[in-house]
PDB file of C-alpha atoms in Angstrom:
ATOM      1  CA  UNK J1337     252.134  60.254-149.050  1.00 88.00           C
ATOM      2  CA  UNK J1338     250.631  57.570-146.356  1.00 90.00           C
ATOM      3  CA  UNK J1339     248.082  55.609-147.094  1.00 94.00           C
ATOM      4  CA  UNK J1340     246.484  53.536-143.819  1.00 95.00           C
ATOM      5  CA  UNK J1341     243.661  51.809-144.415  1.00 97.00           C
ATOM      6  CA  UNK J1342     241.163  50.722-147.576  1.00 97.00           C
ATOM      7  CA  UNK J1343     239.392  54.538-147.257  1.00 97.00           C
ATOM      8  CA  UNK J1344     242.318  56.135-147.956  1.00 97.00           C
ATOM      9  CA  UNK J1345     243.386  53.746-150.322  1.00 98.00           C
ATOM     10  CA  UNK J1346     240.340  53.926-152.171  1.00 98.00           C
ATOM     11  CA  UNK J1347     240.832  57.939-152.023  1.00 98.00           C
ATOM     12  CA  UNK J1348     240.884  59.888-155.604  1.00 97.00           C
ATOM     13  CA  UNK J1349     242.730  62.949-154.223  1.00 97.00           C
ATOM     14  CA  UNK J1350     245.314  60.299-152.897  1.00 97.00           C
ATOM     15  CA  UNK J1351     245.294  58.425-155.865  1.00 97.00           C
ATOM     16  CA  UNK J1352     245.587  61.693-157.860  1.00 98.00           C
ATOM     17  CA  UNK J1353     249.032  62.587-156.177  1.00 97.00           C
ATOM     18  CA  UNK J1354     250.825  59.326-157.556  1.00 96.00           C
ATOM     19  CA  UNK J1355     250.581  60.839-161.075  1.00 92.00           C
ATOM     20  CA  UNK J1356     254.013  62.551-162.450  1.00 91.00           C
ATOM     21  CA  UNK J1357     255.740  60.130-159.581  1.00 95.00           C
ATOM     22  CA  UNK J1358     259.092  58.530-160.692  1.00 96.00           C
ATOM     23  CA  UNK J1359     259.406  56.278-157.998  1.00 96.00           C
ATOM     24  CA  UNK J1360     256.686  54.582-155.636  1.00 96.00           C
ATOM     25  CA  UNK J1361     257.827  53.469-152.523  1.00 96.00           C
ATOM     26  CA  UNK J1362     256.354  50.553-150.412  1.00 97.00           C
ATOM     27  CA  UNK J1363     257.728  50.315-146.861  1.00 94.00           C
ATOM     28  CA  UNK J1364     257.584  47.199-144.249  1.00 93.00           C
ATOM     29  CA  UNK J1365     255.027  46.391-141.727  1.00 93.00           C
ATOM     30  CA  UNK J1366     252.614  43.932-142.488  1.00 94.00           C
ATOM     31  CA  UNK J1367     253.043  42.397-145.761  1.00 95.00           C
ATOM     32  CA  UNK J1368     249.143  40.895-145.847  1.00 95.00           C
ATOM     33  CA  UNK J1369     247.471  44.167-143.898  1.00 96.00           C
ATOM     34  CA  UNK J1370     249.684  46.104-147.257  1.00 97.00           C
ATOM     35  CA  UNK J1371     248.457  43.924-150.064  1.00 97.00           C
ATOM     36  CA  UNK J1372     244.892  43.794-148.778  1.00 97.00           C
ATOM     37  CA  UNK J1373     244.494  47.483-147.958  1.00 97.00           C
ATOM     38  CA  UNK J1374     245.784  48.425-151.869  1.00 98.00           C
ATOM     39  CA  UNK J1375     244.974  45.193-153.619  1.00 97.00           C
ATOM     40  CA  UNK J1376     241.779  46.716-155.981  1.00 97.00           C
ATOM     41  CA  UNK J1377     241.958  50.275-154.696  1.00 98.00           C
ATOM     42  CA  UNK J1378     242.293  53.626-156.969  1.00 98.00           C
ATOM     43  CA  UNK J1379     245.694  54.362-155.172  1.00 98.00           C
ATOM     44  CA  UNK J1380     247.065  50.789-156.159  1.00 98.00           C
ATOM     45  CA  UNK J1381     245.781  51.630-159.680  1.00 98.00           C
ATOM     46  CA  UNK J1382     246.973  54.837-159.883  1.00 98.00           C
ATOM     47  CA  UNK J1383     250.851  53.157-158.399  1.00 98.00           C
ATOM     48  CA  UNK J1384     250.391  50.392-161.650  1.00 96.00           C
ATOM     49  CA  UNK J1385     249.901  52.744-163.828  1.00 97.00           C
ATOM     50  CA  UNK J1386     252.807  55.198-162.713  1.00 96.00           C
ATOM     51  CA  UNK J1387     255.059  51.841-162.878  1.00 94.00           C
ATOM     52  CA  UNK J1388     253.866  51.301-166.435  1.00 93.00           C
ATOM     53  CA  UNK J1389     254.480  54.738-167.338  1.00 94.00           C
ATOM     54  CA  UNK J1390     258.077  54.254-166.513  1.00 92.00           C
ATOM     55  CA  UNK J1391     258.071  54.848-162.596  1.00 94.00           C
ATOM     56  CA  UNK J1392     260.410  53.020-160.452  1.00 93.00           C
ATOM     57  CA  UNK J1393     258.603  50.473-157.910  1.00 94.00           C
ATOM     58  CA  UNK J1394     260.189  49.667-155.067  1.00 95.00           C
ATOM     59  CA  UNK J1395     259.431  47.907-151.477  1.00 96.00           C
ATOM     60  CA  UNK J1396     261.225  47.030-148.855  1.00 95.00           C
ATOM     61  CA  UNK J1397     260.469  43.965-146.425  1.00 95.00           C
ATOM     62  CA  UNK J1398     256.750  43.352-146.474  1.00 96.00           C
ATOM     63  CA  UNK J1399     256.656  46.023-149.428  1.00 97.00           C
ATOM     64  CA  UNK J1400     258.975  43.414-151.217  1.00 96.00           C
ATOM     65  CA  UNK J1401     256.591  40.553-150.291  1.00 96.00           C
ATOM     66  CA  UNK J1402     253.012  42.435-151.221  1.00 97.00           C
ATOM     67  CA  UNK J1403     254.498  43.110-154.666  1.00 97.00           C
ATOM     68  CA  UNK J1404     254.440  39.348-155.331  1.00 95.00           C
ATOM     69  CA  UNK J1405     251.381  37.313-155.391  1.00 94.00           C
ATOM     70  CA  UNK J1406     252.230  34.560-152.803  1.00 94.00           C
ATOM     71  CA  UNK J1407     251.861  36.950-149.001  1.00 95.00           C
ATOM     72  CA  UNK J1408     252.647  34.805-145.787  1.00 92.00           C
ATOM     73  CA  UNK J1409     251.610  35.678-142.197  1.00 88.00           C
ATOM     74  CA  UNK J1410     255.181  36.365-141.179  1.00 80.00           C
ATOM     75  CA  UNK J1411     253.326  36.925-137.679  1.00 77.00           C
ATOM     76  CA  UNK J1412     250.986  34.122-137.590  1.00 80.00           C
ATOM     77  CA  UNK J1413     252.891  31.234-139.458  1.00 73.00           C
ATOM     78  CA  UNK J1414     249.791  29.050-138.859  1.00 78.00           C
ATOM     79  CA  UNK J1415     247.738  31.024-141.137  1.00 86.00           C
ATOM     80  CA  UNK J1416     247.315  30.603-144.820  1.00 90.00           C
ATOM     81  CA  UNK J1417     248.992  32.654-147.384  1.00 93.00           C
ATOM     82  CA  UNK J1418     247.416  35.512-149.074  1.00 95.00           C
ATOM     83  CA  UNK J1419     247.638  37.026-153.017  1.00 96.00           C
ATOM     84  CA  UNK J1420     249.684  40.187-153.099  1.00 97.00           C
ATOM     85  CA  UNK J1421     249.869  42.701-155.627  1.00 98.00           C
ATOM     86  CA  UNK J1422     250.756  40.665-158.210  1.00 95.00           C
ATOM     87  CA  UNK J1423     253.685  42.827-160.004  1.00 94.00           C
ATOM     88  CA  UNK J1424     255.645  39.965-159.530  1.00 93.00           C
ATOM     89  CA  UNK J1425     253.674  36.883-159.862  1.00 93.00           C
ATOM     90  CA  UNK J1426     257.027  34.186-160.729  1.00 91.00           C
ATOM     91  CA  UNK J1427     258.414  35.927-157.329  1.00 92.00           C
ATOM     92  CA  UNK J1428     258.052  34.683-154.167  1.00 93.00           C
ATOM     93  CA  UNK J1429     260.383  37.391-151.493  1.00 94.00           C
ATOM     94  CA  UNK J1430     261.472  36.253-148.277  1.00 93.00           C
ATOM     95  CA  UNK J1431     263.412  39.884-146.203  1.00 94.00           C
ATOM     96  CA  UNK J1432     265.720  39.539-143.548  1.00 94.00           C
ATOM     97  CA  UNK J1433     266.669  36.209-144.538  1.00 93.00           C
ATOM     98  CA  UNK J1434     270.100  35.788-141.910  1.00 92.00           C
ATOM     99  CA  UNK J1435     267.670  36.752-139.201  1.00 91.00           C
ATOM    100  CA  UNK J1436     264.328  34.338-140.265  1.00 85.00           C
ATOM    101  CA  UNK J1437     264.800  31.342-138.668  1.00 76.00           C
ATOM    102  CA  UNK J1438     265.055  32.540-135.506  1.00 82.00           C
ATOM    103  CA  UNK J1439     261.461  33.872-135.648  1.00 80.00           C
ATOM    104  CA  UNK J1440     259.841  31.743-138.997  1.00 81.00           C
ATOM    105  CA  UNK J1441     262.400  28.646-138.584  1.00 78.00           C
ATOM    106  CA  UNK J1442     260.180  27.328-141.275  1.00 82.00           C
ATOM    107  CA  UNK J1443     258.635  29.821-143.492  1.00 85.00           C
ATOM    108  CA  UNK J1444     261.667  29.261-146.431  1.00 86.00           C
ATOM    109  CA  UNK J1445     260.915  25.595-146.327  1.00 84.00           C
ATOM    110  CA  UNK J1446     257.035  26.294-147.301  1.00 84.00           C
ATOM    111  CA  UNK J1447     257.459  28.760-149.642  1.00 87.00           C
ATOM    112  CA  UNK J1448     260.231  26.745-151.479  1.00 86.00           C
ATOM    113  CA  UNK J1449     257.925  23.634-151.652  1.00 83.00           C
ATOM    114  CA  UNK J1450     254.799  25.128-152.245  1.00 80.00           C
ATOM    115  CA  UNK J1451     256.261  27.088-154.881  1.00 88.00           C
ATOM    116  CA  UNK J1452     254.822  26.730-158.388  1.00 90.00           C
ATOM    117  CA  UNK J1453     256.981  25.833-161.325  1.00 90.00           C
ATOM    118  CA  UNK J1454     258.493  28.910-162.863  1.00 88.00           C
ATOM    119  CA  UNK J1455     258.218  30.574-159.754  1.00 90.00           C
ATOM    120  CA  UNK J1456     261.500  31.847-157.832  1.00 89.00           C
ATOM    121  CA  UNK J1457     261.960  31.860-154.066  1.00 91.00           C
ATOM    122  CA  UNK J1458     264.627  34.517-152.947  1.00 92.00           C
ATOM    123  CA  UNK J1459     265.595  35.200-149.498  1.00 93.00           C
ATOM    124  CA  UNK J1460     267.441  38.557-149.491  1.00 94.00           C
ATOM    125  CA  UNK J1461     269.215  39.080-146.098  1.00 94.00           C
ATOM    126  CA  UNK J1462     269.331  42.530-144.467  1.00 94.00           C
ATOM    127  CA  UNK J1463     271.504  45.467-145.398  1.00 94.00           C
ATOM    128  CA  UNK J1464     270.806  44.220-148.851  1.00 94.00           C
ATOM    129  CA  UNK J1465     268.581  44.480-152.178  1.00 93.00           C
ATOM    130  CA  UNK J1466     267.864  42.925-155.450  1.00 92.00           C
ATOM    131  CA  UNK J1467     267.737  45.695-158.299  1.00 91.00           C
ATOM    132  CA  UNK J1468     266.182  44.833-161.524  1.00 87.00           C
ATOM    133  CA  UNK J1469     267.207  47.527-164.112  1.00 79.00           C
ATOM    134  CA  UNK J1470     265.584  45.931-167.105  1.00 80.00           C
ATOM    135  CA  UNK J1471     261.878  46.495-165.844  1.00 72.00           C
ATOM    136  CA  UNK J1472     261.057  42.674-166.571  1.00 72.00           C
ATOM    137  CA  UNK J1473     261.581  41.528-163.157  1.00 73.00           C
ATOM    138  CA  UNK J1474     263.444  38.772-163.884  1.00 75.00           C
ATOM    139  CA  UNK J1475     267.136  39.258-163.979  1.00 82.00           C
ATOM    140  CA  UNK J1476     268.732  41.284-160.681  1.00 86.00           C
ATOM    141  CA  UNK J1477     271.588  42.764-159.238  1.00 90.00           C
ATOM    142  CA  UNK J1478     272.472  42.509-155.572  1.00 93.00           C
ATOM    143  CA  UNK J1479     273.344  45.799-153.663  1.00 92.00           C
ATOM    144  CA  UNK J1480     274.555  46.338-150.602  1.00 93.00           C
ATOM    145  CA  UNK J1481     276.205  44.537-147.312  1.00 93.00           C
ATOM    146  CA  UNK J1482     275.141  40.713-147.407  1.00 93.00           C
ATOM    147  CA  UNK J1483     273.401  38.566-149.989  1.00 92.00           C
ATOM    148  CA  UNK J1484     270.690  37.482-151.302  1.00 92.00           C
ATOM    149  CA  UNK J1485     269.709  33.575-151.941  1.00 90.00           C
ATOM    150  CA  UNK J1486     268.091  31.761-154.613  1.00 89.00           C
ATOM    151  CA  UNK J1487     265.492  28.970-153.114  1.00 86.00           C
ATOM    152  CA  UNK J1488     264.385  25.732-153.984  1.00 72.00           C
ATOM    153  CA  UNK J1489     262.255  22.437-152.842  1.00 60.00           C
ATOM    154  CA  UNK J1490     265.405  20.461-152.136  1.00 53.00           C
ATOM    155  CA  UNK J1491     267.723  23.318-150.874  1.00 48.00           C
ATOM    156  CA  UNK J1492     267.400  24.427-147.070  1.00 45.00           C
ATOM    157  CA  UNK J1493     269.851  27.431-148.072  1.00 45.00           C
ATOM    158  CA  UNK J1494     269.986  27.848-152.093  1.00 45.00           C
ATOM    159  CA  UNK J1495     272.670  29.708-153.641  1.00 47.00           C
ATOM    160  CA  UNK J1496     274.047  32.594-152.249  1.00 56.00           C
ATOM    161  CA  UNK J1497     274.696  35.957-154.474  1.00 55.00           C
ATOM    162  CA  UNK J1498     276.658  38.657-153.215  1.00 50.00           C
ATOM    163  CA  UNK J1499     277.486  40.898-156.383  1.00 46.00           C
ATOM    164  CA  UNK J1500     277.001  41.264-159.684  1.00 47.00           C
ATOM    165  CA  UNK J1501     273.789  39.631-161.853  1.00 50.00           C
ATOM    166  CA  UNK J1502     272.122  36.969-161.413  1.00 50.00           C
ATOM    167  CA  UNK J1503     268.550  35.523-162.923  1.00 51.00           C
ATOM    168  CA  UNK J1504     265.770  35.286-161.639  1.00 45.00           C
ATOM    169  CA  UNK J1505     264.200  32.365-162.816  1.00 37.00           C
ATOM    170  CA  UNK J1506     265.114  32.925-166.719  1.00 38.00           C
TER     171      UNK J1506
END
């Protein structure tokens, strides 16, 4: 199922085919035009409730971010954050983290500083995932070809994961 735009999004029949799901699926794109087009909607209701049912929720790249409540303008660095979805509200994602700084040299700097306490910044480079298997979202496994990195205020790089489990931020 695509959703586009806030009419579909807002869409009963649409919403009505998330029911039964096991896993919901947010791709990339635009992590603010994502959160803003479900944020409030029936189909983002319908996708919470799924996920509390027991489905698996998932997103990759600006999926990843919208699930979070802290959304940058990857594009646009200038411009101020957004709220995501708020699934993961201690979270703050930052994909294809060996490739940012070539095209947001400073995005990992703001959203390790601007960060509020209890909240963990990970940078997840590409080829690569964090898995949480508990359903707390708050203690993850790194899949896949590279690593993922754990932020912080005073670190330009954090600590770098490559296997196994590792917390999120407790």
């Amino acid at each position: 199922m695509v959703v586009r735009d806030r009419d579909e999004a807002g869409s009963e029949d649409l919403a009505a085919l998330i029911a039964g799901a096991g896993l919901v699926y947010l791709s990339g794109g635009n992590p603010q035009f994502l959160a803003r087009t479900l944020r409030g909607t029936r189909v983002w209701a319908a996708v919470e409730a799924a996920w509390r049912s027991g489905a698996a929720l998932a997103g990759c790249s600006a999926g990843a971010i919208a699930l979070t409540d802290w959304v940058p303008a990857v594009r646009t660095p200038a411009r101020a954050p957004e709220p995501g979805l708020g699934v993961l509200p201690w979270l703050r994602v930052l994909p294809h983290f060996d490739r940012m700084r070539s095209w947001a040299p400073d995005l990992a700097t703001r959203a390790a500083a601007g960060a509020p306490p209890g909240t963990t910044v990970i940078g997840i480079d590409e080829d690569t995932a964090i898995v949480d298997l508990t359903g707390g979202g708050r203690s993850w496994q790194v899949h896949g070809r590279q690593q993922a990195w754990i932020l912080d205020a005073c670190q330009d790089q954090g600590t770098g994961q490559d296997r196994g489990n590792w917390p999120g931020s407790g």
